[in-house]
Amino acid sequence: AAYSNIVRDSMDYSTAVCDHKGRTVAQGLTNPVHLGSFPDAMHNLVSCQKDSISDGDIFIFNDPYGSGGMHLPDFYIVKPIFVKRSLEGFAATLAHQTDVGGIAPGGMGVFANEIYQEGLRIPLLKLYEKGKPNEAIFKFIEKNSRMPVSVMGDIRSQIAACKTGEKAFIELVEIHGNDLFRKICDEIHNHAERLMRNQISLLKNGVYRFEDFLDGMGDNPEPIKFCVSVEIYDDNICVDWTGSSSQVKAAINGPLPTTHAMSYLGVRCAVATEMPNCEGYMRPISVIAPEGTIVNPREPAACGARGIICFRMFDTLLGAFSKIVPDRIPAANEGGSSAPHIAGRDVNNKPFLISGGLMGCWGGGAFGDGIEGISNPAANLSNTPVEILESQQPVEITKYAFVANSGGPGRNRGGVALMRGYRLLEKEAELIMRSDRRSIPPYGLEGGLSGTPSWNIIYSGEVQRILPVCPMKSISMFENDEFVHIQAGAGGFGNPLAREPEKVLNDFLNE
């Protein structure tokens, strides 16, 4: 039911079902960046509203400072579920809204230096109260978006999803009865905790450290450090981000729910066993993120483009786990979702916004070559289809291809990068860009080499301009200008000279 490309086609949304205490019992299989953040958001909702929740209420919020949000484009819409007049659970949704106002179309301008520049901040509010919509909130949101039709349509799709989840949840509770259903939920959490503790206990005790870096912002970028130590002690894991860079005057700071989400995801990927997607598996995992750092900023730090550090945190954490379970961990991926936004108004003054991330490829591992044409494992999103973009937006996709020789050499090479070109068909627009992995390309492991760097290029006739990975201003584009993004290639695994000759020949024949 969603309206926008970024939700409907790129699938930048998530869903969860929570028990009567607000604990996540089950999750959809979409964006991991969102899913690990539901516990923070729901804990805040339950603790702040536990005495005022009524049947028919629906909550909305996005604010990272005080409401459990991650960045302003991500709207939580949550519906409490009552069975026989008793609060038994919650249907929770999160979707990335196309535009929430602010200094940059799309809400992810790296050049914002405080959250007040990034758009509409929504504290924990009742969008519906006892079944009655709060029309004032709808009107405020609509007036503060450059793309009101898409945003209002996506909000209503979230409401519809909550009601669908509510219906099935009620049916399930009625099968078991309220009391037994609560006991079943408790056991799901306990079962997941036991599975996680059992997997952790199979790992060798110790402290394992790794560092990785973002290139930085602007024309003269300075690297931004991510430092993690993973301490394993019996059946517990502590993920400690002490030593990471301080928060910055740009929109890439990651509020604490983001750091929790990436920490849980890294552990889940490393232990590699099936378990329920519920809050119980998180119990053996503790997270330390010093306040005032890039992974836990103080208000009013900007965070609209914080998605870029999610991928770097994930790479850093997997780097630490590569010292613990090297046969399970691949080399670094492409660096995450690049996020170009091309926005403006057409000749009829109708707004347009060309958006949607671009990904991806995985690093090589002990298990084989890196995969290409796939989402980064920290995102699980989809590239918007060419036909959708061209039919709905004033843009021509000029190229969409693999990049030759881009995967890092190794016994098992890294996945090769993608490139995509966008030609503007309107008179003018502005480009807002967020990318990475140019000066510090994706790392290799076990003797494997790095992948190739990323590039952002604008062609205006015969003139070529190389843009920074994260420009600190919007870039003007004019009719027939072409923007080309070339991703980084993923890292390789193992000694390149040990690669099987047949694989080398096959790569050569396939260009």
Coordinates of C-alpha atoms in Angstrom, one line a residue:
A1 CA 0.0 0.0 0.0
A2 CA 3.0 2.3 0.3
Y3 CA 3.3 5.2 -2.2
S4 CA 7.0 6.1 -2.3
N5 CA 9.8 4.3 -4.2
I6 CA 12.0 4.1 -1.2
V7 CA 9.4 2.2 0.8
R8 CA 7.5 0.3 -1.8
D9 CA 10.4 -0.7 -4.1
S10 CA 13.6 -0.3 -2.1
M11 CA 11.8 -1.8 1.0
D12 CA 13.2 0.7 3.5
Y13 CA 10.8 -0.3 6.2
S14 CA 10.5 -2.8 9.1
T15 CA 7.8 -4.5 11.2
A16 CA 7.7 -6.1 14.6
V17 CA 5.2 -7.7 16.9
C18 CA 5.7 -7.0 20.6
D19 CA 4.3 -8.6 23.8
H20 CA 2.3 -6.9 26.5
K21 CA 5.6 -5.5 28.0
G22 CA 6.7 -4.0 24.7
R23 CA 9.3 -6.7 24.2
T24 CA 9.9 -7.6 20.5
V25 CA 8.6 -11.2 20.0
A26 CA 8.9 -11.4 16.2
Q27 CA 10.3 -9.3 13.4
G28 CA 9.8 -9.0 9.7
L29 CA 12.8 -9.8 7.4
T30 CA 13.6 -6.3 6.2
N31 CA 16.0 -3.7 7.4
P32 CA 18.3 -4.9 10.3
V33 CA 19.2 -1.2 11.0
H34 CA 15.6 -0.8 12.1
L35 CA 15.0 -4.1 13.7
G36 CA 17.6 -3.9 16.4
S37 CA 16.3 -0.5 17.4
F38 CA 12.7 -1.5 18.2
P39 CA 13.6 -2.4 21.8
D40 CA 14.8 1.1 22.5
A41 CA 11.7 2.7 20.9
M42 CA 9.3 0.3 22.6
H43 CA 10.9 0.6 26.1
N44 CA 10.5 4.4 25.8
L45 CA 6.9 4.1 24.6
V46 CA 5.8 1.7 27.4
S47 CA 7.7 3.5 30.2
C48 CA 6.3 6.9 29.2
Q49 CA 2.7 5.9 28.2
K50 CA 2.0 2.8 30.3
D51 CA -0.8 4.5 32.3
S52 CA -2.5 6.3 29.4
I53 CA -2.7 3.6 26.7
S54 CA -6.2 2.9 25.5
D55 CA -7.8 0.6 23.0
G56 CA -7.8 2.3 19.6
D57 CA -4.6 4.4 20.2
I58 CA -1.9 4.6 17.6
F59 CA 1.4 6.3 18.4
I60 CA 3.8 8.1 16.1
F61 CA 7.4 9.4 16.8
N62 CA 10.8 9.9 15.1
D63 CA 12.9 12.1 17.5
P64 CA 16.3 10.5 18.3
Y65 CA 16.6 12.6 21.5
G66 CA 14.1 11.4 24.0
S67 CA 11.7 9.3 21.9
G68 CA 13.9 6.3 20.8
G69 CA 14.2 7.3 17.2
M70 CA 17.2 7.0 14.9
H71 CA 16.9 9.8 12.4
L72 CA 14.0 12.0 11.4
P73 CA 13.0 10.3 8.1
D74 CA 12.3 7.1 10.1
F75 CA 8.7 7.2 11.4
Y76 CA 7.7 4.7 14.1
I77 CA 3.9 4.0 14.0
V78 CA 2.8 1.6 16.8
K79 CA -0.6 0.3 17.7
P80 CA -1.3 -1.2 21.1
I81 CA -3.3 -4.5 20.9
F82 CA -6.1 -5.2 23.3
V83 CA -7.7 -8.6 23.8
K84 CA -10.7 -8.9 26.1
R85 CA -10.0 -5.3 27.3
S86 CA -6.4 -6.3 28.4
L87 CA -3.3 -4.9 26.7
E88 CA -1.6 -8.0 25.3
G89 CA 0.8 -6.6 22.7
F90 CA 1.8 -4.0 20.1
A91 CA 2.0 -4.0 16.3
A92 CA 5.0 -1.9 15.4
T93 CA 6.1 -0.4 12.1
L94 CA 8.9 1.8 10.9
A95 CA 9.3 3.3 7.5
H96 CA 11.7 5.8 5.9
Q97 CA 9.7 8.8 4.8
T98 CA 10.6 10.4 1.5
D99 CA 11.0 13.9 2.9
V100 CA 10.4 15.5 6.3
G101 CA 11.4 19.0 5.5
G102 CA 14.7 20.5 6.7
I103 CA 17.7 21.8 4.9
A104 CA 18.0 19.1 2.3
P105 CA 15.4 17.2 0.2
G106 CA 15.2 13.6 1.4
G107 CA 16.3 14.5 5.0
M108 CA 19.9 13.1 4.6
G109 CA 22.0 16.2 3.8
V110 CA 25.4 15.5 5.3
F111 CA 26.0 19.2 5.6
A112 CA 23.4 19.7 8.4
N113 CA 25.3 20.4 11.6
E114 CA 22.4 20.2 14.1
I115 CA 19.2 18.3 14.2
Y116 CA 17.1 21.5 14.0
Q117 CA 18.1 21.8 10.4
E118 CA 17.0 18.3 9.5
G119 CA 13.3 18.6 9.5
L120 CA 10.2 17.9 11.6
R121 CA 10.9 16.4 15.0
I122 CA 8.0 14.3 16.3
P123 CA 8.0 13.4 20.0
L124 CA 6.0 10.5 21.3
L125 CA 2.4 11.4 20.3
K126 CA -1.0 9.8 19.8
L127 CA -1.7 9.9 16.1
Y128 CA -5.0 8.2 17.0
E129 CA -6.7 8.3 20.4
K130 CA -9.3 5.7 21.2
G131 CA -9.8 5.2 17.5
K132 CA -10.1 8.9 16.6
P133 CA -7.4 10.5 14.4
N134 CA -5.6 13.6 15.5
E135 CA -6.0 15.6 12.3
A136 CA -3.7 18.3 13.6
I137 CA -0.7 15.9 13.5
F138 CA -1.5 14.8 10.0
K139 CA -1.7 18.4 8.8
F140 CA 1.6 19.4 10.5
I141 CA 3.4 16.5 8.8
E142 CA 1.8 17.2 5.4
K143 CA 2.8 20.9 5.6
N144 CA 6.4 20.1 6.5
S145 CA 7.2 17.8 3.6
R146 CA 8.3 18.6 0.1
M147 CA 6.6 15.3 -1.0
P148 CA 3.3 15.3 1.0
V149 CA 1.4 12.8 -1.2
S150 CA 4.1 10.2 -0.8
V151 CA 4.6 10.8 2.9
M152 CA 0.9 10.8 3.8
G153 CA 0.4 7.7 1.7
D154 CA 3.2 5.9 3.4
I155 CA 1.9 6.9 6.9
R156 CA -1.5 5.4 6.0
S157 CA 0.2 2.2 4.7
Q158 CA 1.9 1.9 8.1
I159 CA -1.4 2.4 9.9
A160 CA -3.0 -0.3 7.7
A161 CA -0.1 -2.7 8.4
C162 CA -0.5 -2.2 12.1
K163 CA -4.2 -3.0 11.8
T164 CA -3.4 -6.1 9.8
G165 CA -0.9 -7.2 12.4
E166 CA -3.4 -6.5 15.2
K167 CA -6.1 -8.7 13.6
A168 CA -3.8 -11.8 13.3
F169 CA -2.4 -11.1 16.8
I170 CA -5.8 -11.1 18.3
E171 CA -6.7 -14.4 16.6
L172 CA -3.5 -16.0 18.0
V173 CA -4.2 -14.8 21.5
E174 CA -7.8 -16.0 21.4
I175 CA -6.6 -19.5 20.4
H176 CA -4.4 -19.8 23.5
G177 CA -6.0 -17.4 26.0
N178 CA -4.4 -14.4 27.5
D179 CA -2.5 -16.0 30.4
L180 CA -1.1 -18.9 28.3
F181 CA -0.1 -16.6 25.5
R182 CA 1.9 -14.4 27.9
K183 CA 3.7 -17.6 29.1
I184 CA 4.4 -18.6 25.6
C185 CA 5.9 -15.2 24.8
D186 CA 8.1 -15.5 27.9
E187 CA 9.3 -18.9 26.8
I188 CA 10.1 -17.6 23.3
H189 CA 12.4 -15.0 24.9
N190 CA 14.0 -17.5 27.2
H191 CA 14.5 -20.0 24.4
A192 CA 16.3 -17.4 22.2
E193 CA 18.5 -16.4 25.2
R194 CA 19.5 -20.1 25.8
L195 CA 20.4 -20.5 22.1
M196 CA 22.5 -17.4 22.1
R197 CA 24.3 -18.2 25.3
N198 CA 25.0 -21.7 24.0
Q199 CA 26.6 -20.3 20.8
I200 CA 28.6 -17.7 22.7
S201 CA 29.9 -20.4 25.1
L202 CA 31.4 -22.2 22.1
L203 CA 33.7 -19.2 21.4
K204 CA 37.1 -18.7 23.0
N205 CA 37.1 -16.2 25.9
G206 CA 39.1 -13.1 25.3
V207 CA 39.1 -9.5 24.1
Y208 CA 39.3 -8.9 20.3
R209 CA 39.8 -5.5 18.8
F210 CA 39.4 -4.0 15.3
E211 CA 39.4 -0.5 13.8
D212 CA 38.0 0.8 10.5
F213 CA 37.4 4.3 9.2
L214 CA 35.0 6.5 7.2
D215 CA 36.7 8.7 4.6
G216 CA 35.2 11.8 6.1
M217 CA 33.3 14.7 4.6
G218 CA 33.8 17.5 2.2
D219 CA 36.6 18.5 -0.2
N220 CA 39.4 17.7 2.3
P221 CA 38.1 14.8 4.3
E222 CA 39.6 13.7 7.6
P223 CA 39.1 10.0 8.5
I224 CA 36.6 9.2 11.2
K225 CA 37.6 6.2 13.4
F226 CA 35.4 3.4 14.6
C227 CA 37.0 1.3 17.2
V228 CA 35.4 -1.8 18.7
S229 CA 36.5 -4.4 21.3
V230 CA 34.5 -7.7 21.6
E231 CA 34.9 -9.3 25.0
I232 CA 33.7 -12.9 25.3
Y233 CA 33.4 -14.2 28.8
D234 CA 31.7 -17.6 29.2
D235 CA 28.2 -17.1 27.7
N236 CA 28.2 -13.3 27.5
I237 CA 29.5 -10.8 24.9
C238 CA 30.3 -7.2 25.5
V239 CA 30.6 -4.9 22.4
D240 CA 32.5 -1.8 23.5
W241 CA 32.9 1.2 21.1
T242 CA 35.3 3.1 23.3
G243 CA 38.0 4.8 21.2
S244 CA 35.7 5.8 18.4
S245 CA 35.8 9.3 17.1
S246 CA 33.9 12.1 18.8
Q247 CA 30.6 13.3 17.3
V248 CA 31.0 15.6 14.3
K249 CA 29.4 18.8 13.0
A250 CA 27.7 16.9 10.2
A251 CA 24.7 14.6 9.8
I252 CA 26.4 11.2 10.2
N253 CA 26.2 10.8 14.0
G254 CA 24.5 7.6 15.1
P255 CA 22.1 7.8 18.0
L256 CA 22.3 4.9 20.5
P257 CA 19.5 2.8 19.0
T258 CA 21.5 2.6 15.8
T259 CA 24.6 1.4 17.7
H260 CA 22.5 -1.2 19.5
A261 CA 21.0 -2.4 16.2
M262 CA 24.4 -2.8 14.5
S263 CA 26.0 -4.5 17.6
Y264 CA 23.1 -7.1 17.8
L265 CA 23.3 -7.7 14.1
G266 CA 27.1 -8.3 14.1
V267 CA 26.8 -10.8 16.9
R268 CA 23.9 -12.6 15.1
C269 CA 25.8 -12.9 11.9
A270 CA 28.9 -14.2 13.7
V271 CA 27.2 -16.9 15.7
A272 CA 25.3 -18.0 12.6
T273 CA 22.6 -20.2 14.1
E274 CA 18.8 -20.1 13.7
M275 CA 16.9 -18.6 16.6
P276 CA 13.7 -16.6 17.0
N277 CA 14.0 -12.9 16.0
C278 CA 12.9 -11.7 19.5
E279 CA 14.4 -9.6 22.3
G280 CA 15.5 -12.6 24.3
Y281 CA 18.6 -13.3 22.2
M282 CA 19.8 -9.8 23.0
R283 CA 20.1 -10.5 26.8
P284 CA 23.6 -11.9 26.7
I285 CA 24.8 -9.0 24.6
S286 CA 25.9 -5.8 26.4
V287 CA 26.9 -2.6 24.5
I288 CA 29.1 0.2 25.6
A289 CA 29.0 3.5 23.6
P290 CA 30.6 6.5 25.3
E291 CA 28.4 9.6 25.2
G292 CA 29.5 12.4 22.9
T293 CA 31.0 10.0 20.3
I294 CA 30.0 9.3 16.7
V295 CA 28.2 6.2 18.0
N296 CA 26.2 8.0 20.8
P297 CA 26.0 11.7 20.2
R298 CA 24.7 14.4 22.5
E299 CA 21.7 16.5 21.4
P300 CA 21.5 18.5 19.1
A301 CA 24.0 16.5 16.9
A302 CA 22.6 16.0 13.4
C303 CA 22.0 12.4 12.3
G304 CA 20.0 12.4 9.1
A305 CA 22.7 10.6 7.1
R306 CA 23.6 8.2 10.0
G307 CA 23.0 5.2 7.7
I308 CA 26.5 5.6 6.4
I309 CA 28.1 4.8 9.8
C310 CA 25.8 1.8 10.2
F311 CA 27.8 0.0 7.5
R312 CA 31.1 1.0 8.9
M313 CA 30.2 -0.2 12.3
F314 CA 29.1 -3.5 10.8
D315 CA 32.4 -3.8 8.9
T316 CA 34.3 -2.9 12.1
L317 CA 32.5 -5.5 14.2
L318 CA 32.9 -8.2 11.6
G319 CA 36.6 -7.4 11.5
A320 CA 36.8 -8.1 15.2
F321 CA 34.9 -11.4 14.8
S322 CA 37.3 -12.4 12.0
K323 CA 39.8 -12.9 14.7
I324 CA 37.4 -15.3 16.6
V325 CA 35.7 -17.3 13.8
P326 CA 37.7 -16.5 10.6
D327 CA 36.0 -19.2 8.6
R328 CA 32.6 -17.5 9.0
I329 CA 33.5 -13.9 8.4
P330 CA 33.8 -12.4 4.9
A331 CA 36.1 -9.5 4.0
A332 CA 34.5 -6.0 3.9
N333 CA 31.5 -5.3 1.8
E334 CA 31.1 -2.5 -0.7
G335 CA 30.8 0.1 2.1
G336 CA 27.0 0.2 2.3
S337 CA 24.1 1.9 0.6
S338 CA 25.1 5.0 -1.3
A339 CA 22.2 7.5 -1.3
P340 CA 21.9 10.0 -4.1
H341 CA 18.9 12.3 -4.0
I342 CA 18.1 14.4 -7.0
A343 CA 15.3 16.9 -6.2
G344 CA 13.6 19.9 -7.7
R345 CA 10.3 21.1 -9.3
D346 CA 9.1 20.5 -12.8
V347 CA 7.7 23.1 -15.3
N348 CA 4.3 22.8 -13.5
N349 CA 5.9 23.5 -10.1
K350 CA 5.3 19.9 -9.1
P351 CA 8.0 18.6 -6.7
F352 CA 10.1 15.5 -7.7
L353 CA 12.6 13.5 -5.7
I354 CA 14.7 10.8 -7.2
S355 CA 15.9 8.7 -4.3
G356 CA 16.6 5.1 -3.1
G357 CA 20.0 3.7 -2.0
L358 CA 22.4 1.8 -4.3
M359 CA 24.1 -1.4 -3.3
G360 CA 25.9 -3.8 -3.5
C361 CA 28.4 -6.7 -3.2
W362 CA 29.9 -8.8 -0.4
G363 CA 33.5 -9.5 0.4
G364 CA 35.1 -12.9 -0.3
G365 CA 35.2 -15.4 2.5
A366 CA 36.5 -18.9 3.3
F367 CA 33.3 -20.2 1.8
G368 CA 33.7 -18.7 -1.7
D369 CA 33.9 -15.5 -3.8
G370 CA 31.9 -12.4 -2.7
I371 CA 28.4 -12.1 -4.1
E372 CA 27.5 -9.3 -6.4
G373 CA 24.2 -7.6 -7.2
I374 CA 23.0 -8.1 -3.6
S375 CA 22.1 -5.9 -0.7
N376 CA 24.6 -5.2 2.0
P377 CA 23.9 -7.6 4.9
A378 CA 23.4 -4.6 7.2
A379 CA 20.6 -3.3 5.1
N380 CA 18.6 -6.0 3.2
L381 CA 17.1 -3.5 0.9
S382 CA 16.6 -3.4 -2.9
N383 CA 17.8 -1.1 -5.6
T384 CA 14.9 0.7 -7.2
P385 CA 14.1 -0.8 -10.6
V386 CA 15.1 1.3 -13.6
E387 CA 11.6 1.1 -15.1
I388 CA 10.1 2.4 -11.9
L389 CA 12.4 5.4 -11.8
E390 CA 12.1 6.3 -15.4
S391 CA 8.3 6.0 -15.5
Q392 CA 7.7 8.1 -12.4
Q393 CA 10.6 10.6 -12.3
P394 CA 12.3 13.0 -14.7
V395 CA 15.4 10.9 -15.1
E396 CA 17.0 8.6 -17.6
I397 CA 19.1 5.8 -16.3
T398 CA 22.1 5.9 -18.6
K399 CA 24.0 2.9 -17.2
Y400 CA 23.5 0.1 -14.7
A401 CA 26.4 -2.3 -14.8
F402 CA 29.1 -4.3 -13.0
V403 CA 32.5 -2.6 -12.7
A404 CA 35.3 -4.7 -14.2
N405 CA 38.3 -5.6 -12.0
S406 CA 36.7 -4.1 -8.9
G407 CA 36.5 -7.0 -6.5
G408 CA 39.5 -7.3 -4.2
P409 CA 42.0 -10.0 -5.3
G410 CA 42.1 -13.1 -3.1
R411 CA 42.0 -16.9 -3.1
N412 CA 38.3 -16.0 -3.1
R413 CA 37.9 -12.6 -4.7
G414 CA 35.5 -9.8 -3.5
G415 CA 32.3 -9.2 -5.2
V416 CA 32.5 -6.7 -8.0
A417 CA 31.0 -3.2 -7.7
L418 CA 27.9 -1.7 -9.4
M419 CA 27.7 1.6 -11.2
R420 CA 24.6 3.6 -12.1
G421 CA 24.1 6.8 -14.2
Y422 CA 21.3 9.3 -13.9
R423 CA 20.6 11.9 -16.6
L424 CA 18.4 14.8 -15.5
L425 CA 15.4 15.5 -17.9
E426 CA 14.1 18.6 -16.1
K427 CA 15.6 22.1 -16.4
E428 CA 17.4 22.0 -13.0
A429 CA 17.7 20.1 -9.8
E430 CA 19.9 19.7 -6.8
L431 CA 21.9 16.6 -5.9
I432 CA 22.5 15.6 -2.3
M433 CA 25.0 12.7 -2.0
R434 CA 26.2 10.4 0.8
S435 CA 28.8 7.7 0.0
D436 CA 32.1 6.3 1.3
R437 CA 35.1 4.0 0.7
R438 CA 37.3 6.0 -1.7
S439 CA 40.5 6.8 0.2
I440 CA 39.9 3.9 2.6
P441 CA 38.6 1.0 0.4
P442 CA 37.0 -2.2 1.7
Y443 CA 39.5 -4.3 3.5
G444 CA 40.6 -7.8 2.7
L445 CA 41.2 -10.7 5.1
E446 CA 43.7 -13.5 5.5
G447 CA 46.0 -12.1 2.9
G448 CA 43.3 -10.9 0.6
L449 CA 43.5 -7.4 -0.9
S450 CA 41.2 -4.4 -0.8
G451 CA 38.6 -3.7 -3.4
T452 CA 38.6 -0.6 -5.7
P453 CA 37.5 2.8 -4.5
S454 CA 34.1 4.5 -5.1
W455 CA 33.6 7.6 -7.3
N456 CA 30.9 10.3 -7.8
I457 CA 31.1 12.0 -11.2
I458 CA 29.0 14.6 -12.9
Y459 CA 29.2 15.0 -16.7
S460 CA 28.0 18.4 -18.1
G461 CA 28.6 18.0 -21.8
E462 CA 32.3 17.4 -22.2
V463 CA 33.1 18.6 -18.7
Q464 CA 33.7 16.0 -16.0
R465 CA 33.5 16.9 -12.2
I466 CA 34.7 14.5 -9.5
L467 CA 32.6 15.1 -6.3
P468 CA 33.7 14.2 -2.8
V469 CA 32.3 11.1 -1.2
C470 CA 30.1 13.3 1.1
P471 CA 29.7 16.8 -0.4
M472 CA 29.1 19.4 2.3
K473 CA 26.6 21.3 0.1
S474 CA 24.0 20.5 -2.5
I475 CA 25.3 20.2 -6.1
S476 CA 23.4 22.0 -8.9
M477 CA 22.4 19.9 -11.9
F478 CA 20.9 21.1 -15.1
E479 CA 19.1 19.5 -18.0
N480 CA 21.0 16.6 -19.6
D481 CA 23.7 16.6 -16.8
E482 CA 24.6 13.0 -15.9
F483 CA 25.4 11.9 -12.4
V484 CA 27.4 8.6 -12.2
H485 CA 28.0 6.7 -9.0
I486 CA 30.6 3.9 -9.0
Q487 CA 30.6 1.8 -5.9
A488 CA 33.6 0.4 -4.1
G489 CA 34.5 -3.2 -4.9
A490 CA 34.4 -5.6 -1.9
G491 CA 37.6 -7.0 -0.3
G492 CA 39.2 -10.3 -1.1
F493 CA 39.9 -13.3 1.2
G494 CA 43.1 -15.3 1.2
N495 CA 46.3 -15.2 -0.8
P496 CA 45.5 -14.1 -4.4
L497 CA 48.2 -16.4 -5.8
A498 CA 46.4 -19.4 -4.3
R499 CA 43.3 -18.7 -6.5
E500 CA 42.3 -21.6 -8.7
P501 CA 43.4 -21.0 -12.3
E502 CA 39.9 -22.0 -13.6
K503 CA 38.3 -19.3 -11.5
V504 CA 40.8 -16.7 -12.9
L505 CA 40.0 -17.8 -16.5
N506 CA 36.2 -17.7 -15.8
D507 CA 36.5 -14.1 -14.5
F508 CA 38.5 -13.1 -17.5
L509 CA 36.0 -14.7 -20.0
N510 CA 33.2 -13.0 -18.2
E511 CA 35.0 -9.6 -18.3

